[in-house]
mmCIF file of C-alpha atoms in Angstrom:
data_model
loop_
_atom_site.group_PDB
_atom_site.id
_atom_site.type_symbol
_atom_site.label_atom_id
_atom_site.label_comp_id
_atom_site.label_asym_id
_atom_site.label_seq_id
_atom_site.Cartn_x
_atom_site.Cartn_y
_atom_site.Cartn_z
ATOM 1 C CA MET A 82 136.786 117.995 119.026
ATOM 2 C CA SER A 83 132.997 117.730 118.844
ATOM 3 C CA GLY A 84 131.039 114.534 119.273
ATOM 4 C CA ALA A 85 128.865 115.201 116.225
ATOM 5 C CA ILE A 86 128.341 112.315 113.843
ATOM 6 C CA GLU A 87 129.590 113.134 110.356
ATOM 7 C CA PHE A 88 127.924 111.939 107.159
ATOM 8 C CA GLU A 89 130.892 109.715 106.347
ATOM 9 C CA ASP A 90 130.446 107.895 109.666
ATOM 10 C CA TYR A 91 127.157 106.284 108.706
ATOM 11 C CA ALA A 92 126.970 106.414 104.884
ATOM 12 C CA GLU A 93 128.359 103.389 103.071
ATOM 13 C CA TYR A 94 129.453 103.964 99.475
ATOM 14 C CA ARG A 95 129.094 100.741 97.532
ATOM 15 C CA GLY A 96 130.600 99.538 94.261
ATOM 16 C CA GLY A 97 129.804 100.566 90.714
ATOM 17 C CA PRO A 98 128.552 101.713 88.420
ATOM 18 C CA SER A 99 129.174 98.723 86.192
ATOM 19 C CA TRP A 100 128.947 99.036 82.428
ATOM 20 C CA GLN A 101 125.499 97.468 82.655
ATOM 21 C CA ALA A 102 124.379 100.122 85.145
ATOM 22 C CA ARG A 103 125.753 102.931 82.987
ATOM 23 C CA TRP A 104 123.954 101.530 79.949
ATOM 24 C CA VAL A 105 120.634 101.189 81.799
ATOM 25 C CA ALA A 106 120.917 104.679 83.276
ATOM 26 C CA ARG A 107 121.621 106.163 79.848
ATOM 27 C CA ALA A 108 118.704 104.295 78.256
ATOM 28 C CA MET A 109 116.345 105.393 81.038
ATOM 29 C CA ARG A 110 117.477 108.990 80.790
ATOM 30 C CA TRP A 111 116.640 109.132 77.084
ATOM 31 C CA THR A 112 113.340 107.229 77.282
ATOM 32 C CA ALA A 113 111.685 106.660 80.664
ATOM 33 C CA ARG A 114 112.430 110.010 82.298
ATOM 34 C CA PRO A 115 111.139 112.163 79.404
ATOM 35 C CA GLY A 116 108.106 109.900 79.190
ATOM 36 C CA LEU A 117 107.312 110.295 82.883
ATOM 37 C CA ASP A 118 107.807 114.056 82.646
ATOM 38 C CA ILE A 119 105.320 114.221 79.747
ATOM 39 C CA VAL A 120 102.822 112.140 81.724
ATOM 40 C CA ALA A 121 103.308 114.453 84.701
ATOM 41 C CA SER A 122 102.740 117.507 82.528
ATOM 42 C CA ILE A 123 99.390 116.250 81.233
ATOM 43 C CA ALA A 124 98.241 114.707 84.528
ATOM 44 C CA ARG A 125 94.841 115.875 85.687
ATOM 45 C CA PRO A 126 92.495 114.601 88.424
ATOM 46 C CA TRP A 127 90.452 112.678 85.828
ATOM 47 C CA ASN A 128 93.355 110.785 84.241
ATOM 48 C CA ILE A 129 95.914 110.381 87.015
ATOM 49 C CA GLY A 130 94.579 106.923 87.887
ATOM 50 C CA LEU A 131 95.354 105.433 84.455
ATOM 51 C CA PRO A 132 98.760 103.984 85.504
ATOM 52 C CA SER A 133 96.934 101.551 87.807
ATOM 53 C CA VAL A 134 96.359 99.242 84.813
ATOM 54 C CA LEU A 135 100.109 98.576 84.619
ATOM 55 C CA ASP A 136 99.926 96.072 87.457
ATOM 56 C CA TYR A 137 97.641 93.824 85.396
ATOM 57 C CA LEU A 138 100.006 94.010 82.426
ATOM 58 C CA ALA A 139 102.871 93.041 84.730
ATOM 59 C CA ALA A 140 101.235 89.670 85.388
ATOM 60 C CA VAL A 141 103.179 88.277 82.401
ATOM 61 C CA ILE A 142 106.546 88.879 84.129
ATOM 62 C CA PRO A 143 107.886 85.414 85.025
ATOM 63 C CA VAL A 144 109.074 84.501 88.504
ATOM 64 C CA PRO A 145 112.092 82.302 89.285
ATOM 65 C CA ARG A 146 111.505 78.591 88.916
ATOM 66 C CA GLY A 147 110.127 76.922 92.014
ATOM 67 C CA THR A 148 108.481 80.072 93.414
ATOM 68 C CA ARG A 149 105.258 79.336 95.316
ATOM 69 C CA ARG A 150 102.432 81.909 95.524
ATOM 70 C CA ASN A 151 99.224 82.253 97.462
ATOM 71 C CA ILE A 152 96.721 85.137 97.304
ATOM 72 C CA VAL A 153 95.318 86.458 100.593
ATOM 73 C CA ARG A 154 92.226 88.649 100.792
ATOM 74 C CA LEU A 155 92.521 91.420 103.363
ATOM 75 C CA ASP A 156 90.024 94.099 104.346
ATOM 76 C CA GLY A 157 89.491 96.079 101.129
ATOM 77 C CA HIS A 158 92.676 94.940 99.393
ATOM 78 C CA ARG A 159 94.827 91.895 98.682
ATOM 79 C CA ALA A 160 98.259 90.497 99.349
ATOM 80 C CA GLU A 161 100.233 87.575 98.028
ATOM 81 C CA TRP A 162 102.585 85.211 99.781
ATOM 82 C CA VAL A 163 105.693 84.690 97.667
ATOM 83 C CA SER A 164 108.052 81.913 98.709
ATOM 84 C CA ALA A 165 111.146 81.150 96.661
ATOM 85 C CA ALA A 166 112.293 77.566 96.213
ATOM 86 C CA THR A 167 114.981 78.210 98.864
ATOM 87 C CA ALA A 168 112.460 79.603 101.379
ATOM 88 C CA PRO A 169 109.958 77.753 103.550
ATOM 89 C CA LEU A 170 106.260 78.274 103.093
ATOM 90 C CA PRO A 171 104.731 80.821 105.484
ATOM 91 C CA ALA A 172 103.656 79.334 108.785
ATOM 92 C CA ALA A 173 102.785 80.500 112.274
ATOM 93 C CA GLY A 174 105.948 80.911 114.306
ATOM 94 C CA GLY A 175 108.027 81.322 111.169
ATOM 95 C CA LYS A 176 109.886 84.309 109.702
ATOM 96 C CA ALA A 177 108.509 86.755 107.160
ATOM 97 C CA ILE A 178 109.297 89.875 105.162
ATOM 98 C CA LEU A 179 106.360 92.276 104.868
ATOM 99 C CA TYR A 180 106.785 94.096 101.544
ATOM 100 C CA PHE A 181 105.132 97.201 100.037
ATOM 101 C CA HIS A 182 105.571 97.930 96.332
ATOM 102 C CA GLY A 183 106.438 101.302 94.816
ATOM 103 C CA GLY A 184 104.686 103.190 92.049
ATOM 104 C CA GLY A 185 103.997 106.652 93.439
ATOM 105 C CA PHE A 186 100.763 105.487 95.137
ATOM 106 C CA LEU A 187 99.351 105.307 91.585
ATOM 107 C CA ALA A 188 100.789 102.238 89.906
ATOM 108 C CA GLY A 189 102.109 98.827 90.776
ATOM 109 C CA GLY A 190 100.833 95.992 92.915
ATOM 110 C CA TYR A 191 101.784 92.477 93.889
ATOM 111 C CA ARG A 192 102.007 91.494 90.217
ATOM 112 C CA SER A 193 104.468 94.233 89.193
ATOM 113 C CA HIS A 194 106.824 93.446 92.093
ATOM 114 C CA ARG A 195 106.378 89.684 92.215
ATOM 115 C CA ARG A 196 109.729 88.922 90.577
ATOM 116 C CA LEU A 197 111.640 91.357 92.791
ATOM 117 C CA VAL A 198 110.158 90.000 96.009
ATOM 118 C CA ALA A 199 110.758 86.435 94.810
ATOM 119 C CA GLN A 200 114.438 87.303 94.379
ATOM 120 C CA ILE A 201 114.523 88.841 97.855
ATOM 121 C CA SER A 202 112.793 85.728 99.233
ATOM 122 C CA ALA A 203 115.384 83.504 97.543
ATOM 123 C CA ALA A 204 118.316 85.503 98.911
ATOM 124 C CA ALA A 205 116.965 85.822 102.465
ATOM 125 C CA LYS A 206 115.386 82.333 102.487
ATOM 126 C CA VAL A 207 112.244 83.879 103.944
ATOM 127 C CA PRO A 208 108.672 84.032 102.564
ATOM 128 C CA VAL A 209 107.510 87.516 101.566
ATOM 129 C CA PHE A 210 104.032 88.932 102.232
ATOM 130 C CA ASN A 211 103.664 91.201 99.192
ATOM 131 C CA VAL A 212 100.857 93.711 99.830
ATOM 132 C CA ALA A 213 98.692 95.445 97.202
ATOM 133 C CA TYR A 214 97.428 98.386 99.253
ATOM 134 C CA ARG A 215 94.741 100.923 98.290
ATOM 135 C CA GLN A 216 96.067 103.773 96.144
ATOM 136 C CA LEU A 217 95.305 107.104 94.511
ATOM 137 C CA PRO A 218 93.198 108.549 93.045
ATOM 138 C CA ARG A 219 90.312 106.974 94.980
ATOM 139 C CA HIS A 220 92.164 106.571 98.271
ATOM 140 C CA THR A 221 94.465 108.793 100.288
ATOM 141 C CA VAL A 222 97.978 108.059 101.490
ATOM 142 C CA GLY A 223 96.393 107.740 104.915
ATOM 143 C CA ASP A 224 94.350 104.812 103.566
ATOM 144 C CA SER A 225 97.537 103.220 102.202
ATOM 145 C CA ILE A 226 99.203 103.578 105.608
ATOM 146 C CA ALA A 227 96.140 102.025 107.267
ATOM 147 C CA ASP A 228 96.429 99.044 104.904
ATOM 148 C CA ALA A 229 100.128 98.730 105.763
ATOM 149 C CA ILE A 230 99.604 98.491 109.510
ATOM 150 C CA ASP A 231 96.600 96.202 108.995
ATOM 151 C CA ALA A 232 98.817 93.849 106.958
ATOM 152 C CA TYR A 233 101.343 93.808 109.805
ATOM 153 C CA GLN A 234 98.582 93.107 112.311
ATOM 154 C CA TYR A 235 97.352 90.283 110.054
ATOM 155 C CA LEU A 236 100.763 88.608 110.388
ATOM 156 C CA LEU A 237 100.702 88.970 114.169
ATOM 157 C CA GLU A 238 97.175 87.561 114.362
ATOM 158 C CA HIS A 239 98.283 84.549 112.307
ATOM 159 C CA GLY A 240 101.064 83.609 114.695
ATOM 160 C CA PHE A 241 104.120 85.350 113.269
ATOM 161 C CA ASP A 242 106.552 86.515 115.932
ATOM 162 C CA PRO A 243 107.304 90.261 115.488
ATOM 163 C CA ALA A 244 110.981 89.483 116.198
ATOM 164 C CA GLY A 245 110.923 87.439 112.986
ATOM 165 C CA ILE A 246 109.284 90.082 110.784
ATOM 166 C CA VAL A 247 111.213 92.665 108.756
ATOM 167 C CA VAL A 248 109.212 95.337 106.927
ATOM 168 C CA ALA A 249 110.472 96.498 103.518
ATOM 169 C CA GLY A 250 109.366 98.606 100.584
ATOM 170 C CA ASP A 251 110.613 100.505 97.570
ATOM 171 C CA SER A 252 109.897 104.108 96.559
ATOM 172 C CA ALA A 253 106.346 104.936 97.742
ATOM 173 C CA GLY A 254 106.299 101.546 99.431
ATOM 174 C CA GLY A 255 109.290 102.708 101.447
ATOM 175 C CA LEU A 256 107.067 105.368 103.018
ATOM 176 C CA LEU A 257 104.681 102.603 104.091
ATOM 177 C CA ALA A 258 107.493 100.399 105.367
ATOM 178 C CA PHE A 259 108.806 103.168 107.608
ATOM 179 C CA SER A 260 105.259 103.918 108.798
ATOM 180 C CA VAL A 261 104.588 100.445 110.179
ATOM 181 C CA ALA A 262 106.696 100.528 113.353
ATOM 182 C CA PRO A 263 105.453 103.969 114.535
ATOM 183 C CA MET A 264 101.845 102.966 113.803
ATOM 184 C CA ALA A 265 102.331 99.647 115.607
ATOM 185 C CA ARG A 266 103.577 101.523 118.655
ATOM 186 C CA ARG A 267 100.517 103.793 118.604
ATOM 187 C CA ARG A 268 98.253 100.739 118.499
ATOM 188 C CA GLY A 269 100.110 99.083 121.344
ATOM 189 C CA LEU A 270 101.473 96.341 119.095
ATOM 190 C CA PRO A 271 104.986 94.876 119.356
ATOM 191 C CA LEU A 272 107.466 96.345 116.898
ATOM 192 C CA PRO A 273 108.925 94.434 113.947
ATOM 193 C CA ALA A 274 112.582 93.421 113.924
ATOM 194 C CA GLY A 275 113.661 96.014 111.366
ATOM 195 C CA THR A 276 112.844 98.164 108.346
ATOM 196 C CA VAL A 277 114.324 98.252 104.834
ATOM 197 C CA GLY A 278 113.834 101.039 102.283
ATOM 198 C CA LEU A 279 114.819 100.754 98.618
ATOM 199 C CA SER A 280 115.044 104.273 97.147
ATOM 200 C CA PRO A 281 112.309 105.253 99.616
ATOM 201 C CA LEU A 282 109.995 108.240 99.362
ATOM 202 C CA LEU A 283 109.992 109.450 102.976
ATOM 203 C CA ASN A 284 108.971 113.093 102.817
ATOM 204 C CA LEU A 285 105.844 114.411 101.059
ATOM 205 C CA ASP A 286 107.168 117.942 101.359
ATOM 206 C CA TYR A 287 108.820 117.986 97.932
ATOM 207 C CA THR A 288 110.314 121.483 98.197
ATOM 208 C CA ALA A 289 113.746 120.111 99.100
ATOM 209 C CA LEU A 290 113.788 118.241 95.770
ATOM 210 C CA LEU A 291 113.193 121.351 93.665
ATOM 211 C CA GLY A 292 116.556 122.662 92.596
ATOM 212 C CA HIS A 293 118.403 119.745 94.185
ATOM 213 C CA ALA A 294 121.537 118.791 92.247
ATOM 214 C CA ASN A 295 120.218 115.257 91.705
ATOM 215 C CA ASP A 296 117.172 116.582 89.876
ATOM 216 C CA ARG A 297 119.568 116.915 86.922
ATOM 217 C CA THR A 298 121.213 113.500 87.337
ATOM 218 C CA ASP A 299 118.310 111.159 88.161
ATOM 219 C CA SER A 300 117.766 108.832 85.208
ATOM 220 C CA LEU A 301 114.108 108.156 85.954
ATOM 221 C CA LEU A 302 112.394 110.510 88.398
ATOM 222 C CA SER A 303 112.366 114.287 88.338
ATOM 223 C CA ALA A 304 111.247 116.664 91.065
ATOM 224 C CA HIS A 305 108.526 117.686 88.602
ATOM 225 C CA SER A 306 107.113 114.143 88.554
ATOM 226 C CA VAL A 307 107.179 113.866 92.347
ATOM 227 C CA ARG A 308 105.509 117.261 92.724
ATOM 228 C CA THR A 309 102.756 116.271 90.266
ATOM 229 C CA ILE A 310 101.937 113.085 92.166
ATOM 230 C CA ILE A 311 101.650 115.056 95.393
ATOM 231 C CA GLU A 312 99.788 118.087 94.045
ATOM 232 C CA VAL A 313 97.488 116.471 91.466
ATOM 233 C CA GLY A 314 97.108 113.043 93.052
ATOM 234 C CA MET A 315 97.222 113.594 96.803
ATOM 235 C CA ALA A 316 96.307 117.202 97.546
ATOM 236 C CA ARG A 317 93.055 117.076 95.565
ATOM 237 C CA LEU A 318 91.663 114.652 98.169
ATOM 238 C CA GLY A 319 92.338 117.051 101.023
ATOM 239 C CA PRO A 320 95.241 118.466 103.033
ATOM 240 C CA ILE A 321 98.370 116.353 103.161
ATOM 241 C CA ASP A 322 98.925 115.275 106.748
ATOM 242 C CA PRO A 323 102.570 115.933 107.778
ATOM 243 C CA SER A 324 102.416 112.764 109.873
ATOM 244 C CA TRP A 325 102.236 110.735 106.649
ATOM 245 C CA SER A 326 105.926 111.564 106.092
ATOM 246 C CA PRO A 327 108.070 109.187 108.191
ATOM 247 C CA VAL A 328 110.798 111.829 108.548
ATOM 248 C CA ASN A 329 108.379 113.814 110.748
ATOM 249 C CA GLY A 330 107.513 110.976 113.106
ATOM 250 C CA GLU A 331 108.655 110.114 116.601
ATOM 251 C CA LEU A 332 111.620 107.916 115.763
ATOM 252 C CA THR A 333 113.110 107.141 119.166
ATOM 253 C CA GLY A 334 112.983 103.447 119.975
ATOM 254 C CA LEU A 335 112.296 102.251 116.439
ATOM 255 C CA PRO A 336 113.976 99.054 115.152
ATOM 256 C CA PRO A 337 117.180 99.076 113.073
ATOM 257 C CA ALA A 338 116.909 100.294 109.499
ATOM 258 C CA LEU A 339 118.643 99.739 106.171
ATOM 259 C CA ILE A 340 118.251 102.330 103.411
ATOM 260 C CA GLN A 341 119.591 101.756 99.899
ATOM 261 C CA VAL A 342 119.640 104.649 97.445
ATOM 262 C CA SER A 343 121.448 105.738 94.293
ATOM 263 C CA SER A 344 124.002 108.519 94.506
ATOM 264 C CA THR A 345 122.363 110.248 91.534
ATOM 265 C CA GLU A 346 118.640 109.918 92.240
ATOM 266 C CA VAL A 347 116.504 112.790 93.421
ATOM 267 C CA LEU A 348 115.127 110.821 96.397
ATOM 268 C CA ARG A 349 118.625 110.631 97.857
ATOM 269 C CA ALA A 350 117.643 113.817 99.721
ATOM 270 C CA ASN A 351 114.871 111.853 101.477
ATOM 271 C CA ALA A 352 117.217 108.999 102.355
ATOM 272 C CA VAL A 353 119.882 111.248 103.842
ATOM 273 C CA LEU A 354 117.353 113.250 105.877
ATOM 274 C CA MET A 355 115.777 110.066 107.272
ATOM 275 C CA ALA A 356 119.159 108.602 108.171
ATOM 276 C CA GLU A 357 120.143 111.799 109.962
ATOM 277 C CA ARG A 358 116.922 111.861 111.965
ATOM 278 C CA LEU A 359 117.135 108.179 112.851
ATOM 279 C CA ILE A 360 120.681 108.630 114.087
ATOM 280 C CA GLY A 361 119.601 111.682 116.064
ATOM 281 C CA ALA A 362 116.922 109.502 117.685
ATOM 282 C CA GLY A 363 119.440 106.805 118.574
ATOM 283 C CA VAL A 364 118.155 104.270 116.030
ATOM 284 C CA PRO A 365 120.756 102.004 114.355
ATOM 285 C CA VAL A 366 120.719 102.762 110.627
ATOM 286 C CA ARG A 367 122.757 101.774 107.592
ATOM 287 C CA LEU A 368 122.590 104.131 104.623
ATOM 288 C CA GLN A 369 124.004 102.479 101.506
ATOM 289 C CA ILE A 370 124.696 104.819 98.599
ATOM 290 C CA TRP A 371 125.164 103.070 95.270
ATOM 291 C CA PRO A 372 126.938 105.217 92.635
ATOM 292 C CA GLY A 373 125.207 105.913 89.334
ATOM 293 C CA GLN A 374 122.228 103.562 89.709
ATOM 294 C CA VAL A 375 118.662 104.088 88.540
ATOM 295 C CA HIS A 376 115.749 104.467 90.949
ATOM 296 C CA VAL A 377 115.000 101.066 92.594
ATOM 297 C CA PHE A 378 117.866 99.446 90.688
ATOM 298 C CA GLN A 379 117.326 96.259 92.712
ATOM 299 C CA ALA A 380 114.422 95.483 90.356
ATOM 300 C CA GLY A 381 116.993 95.127 87.570
ATOM 301 C CA ALA A 382 118.969 92.415 89.358
ATOM 302 C CA ASP A 383 118.708 90.107 86.343
ATOM 303 C CA ILE A 384 121.085 92.364 84.406
ATOM 304 C CA LEU A 385 122.627 94.642 87.055
ATOM 305 C CA PRO A 386 125.392 93.181 89.261
ATOM 306 C CA GLU A 387 124.759 96.001 91.729
ATOM 307 C CA GLY A 388 121.109 94.935 91.933
ATOM 308 C CA ARG A 389 122.153 91.419 92.863
ATOM 309 C CA ALA A 390 124.658 92.725 95.407
ATOM 310 C CA ALA A 391 122.026 95.031 96.924
ATOM 311 C CA ILE A 392 119.546 92.167 97.297
ATOM 312 C CA ALA A 393 122.265 90.081 98.934
ATOM 313 C CA GLY A 394 122.844 92.990 101.323
ATOM 314 C CA ILE A 395 119.134 93.107 102.137
ATOM 315 C CA ALA A 396 119.199 89.371 102.823
ATOM 316 C CA ASP A 397 122.194 89.730 105.156
ATOM 317 C CA PHE A 398 120.463 92.553 107.025
ATOM 318 C CA VAL A 399 117.231 90.575 107.352
ATOM 319 C CA ARG A 400 118.938 87.380 108.490
ATOM 320 C CA GLY A 401 121.076 89.301 110.960
ATOM 321 C CA LEU A 402 117.923 90.582 112.642
ATOM 322 C CA ILE A 403 115.612 87.580 112.557
ATOM 323 C CA ASP A 404 118.325 85.036 113.420
ATOM 324 C CA ARG A 405 119.440 87.101 116.421
ATOM 325 C CA ASP A 406 116.316 86.161 118.373
ATOM 326 C CA SER A 407 116.704 82.476 117.502
ATOM 327 C CA ALA A 408 120.353 82.502 118.577
ATOM 328 C CA ALA A 409 119.455 84.122 121.889
ATOM 329 C CA THR A 410 116.768 81.495 122.513
ATOM 330 C CA GLU A 411 119.184 78.649 121.766
ATOM 331 C CA LYS A 412 121.786 80.154 124.098
ATOM 332 C CA VAL A 413 119.290 80.337 126.965
ATOM 333 C CA SER A 414 118.143 76.759 126.432
#
């Protein structure tokens, strides 16, 4: 009998899909996915930056009652502290979630993801540092990664203990989240307590997505859309550095990770590959596969029971990491 770790040993299949999830997936498949495919088909270097305006439109999305917010100006970009009514305000020595929004490095910002991070803050009872990093078409993915590690360093410089920081992100933001710990190690900085990826994009080599079975079942993203972002948005600025893909990094010694992904989405291939490589490097990882959900279904927590359950799972993972250090300190004292 071999000692090889089988997929079933580390993949957790969660509940669902609920009738709400099936309805949302069907609606997305008939509206959002064809729309994104059309946009991808007409994308050119001169118009690929148009989705960036969506973040300003998202400012009208309400946040849960009692949520506190505070804008922070960083070097060349901004972030926003989001603290739910159940979470303390950010303070030196306190806990924090460092969050990076999705949007294919083209769309989104702290406005578009404000409600989602507020819900995560409420569940985890931790303030969230929600970062609006530089994006395409004016800036490379390398610039986005630089903004991610700079945001982490900002927290350290303002008194946050790395053992109380968990880095998280969805979709393209998941790539940034999984880039922080390796970049921190290169800079000689202490590592964060853990990393969370929600439907993360972790490999800019899209060839594995072409012809993948989930390219037919994903309700929102197609391999065509992902390829367009990479070829029209990223490659026009110069060669794509393989080191930008977290799956290619030196993973040994990284903090524990949680990855949540839908069973039917095309980026499941990224999630599985990253989990396999983390396990091979000896890094504790939980891969949660949620049947029949849309891409980043956690953002639909207001109507999706699986979204609420996933956010609760994120909160449990975060608290399990950041409370561990506090418990150890109390035991010693």
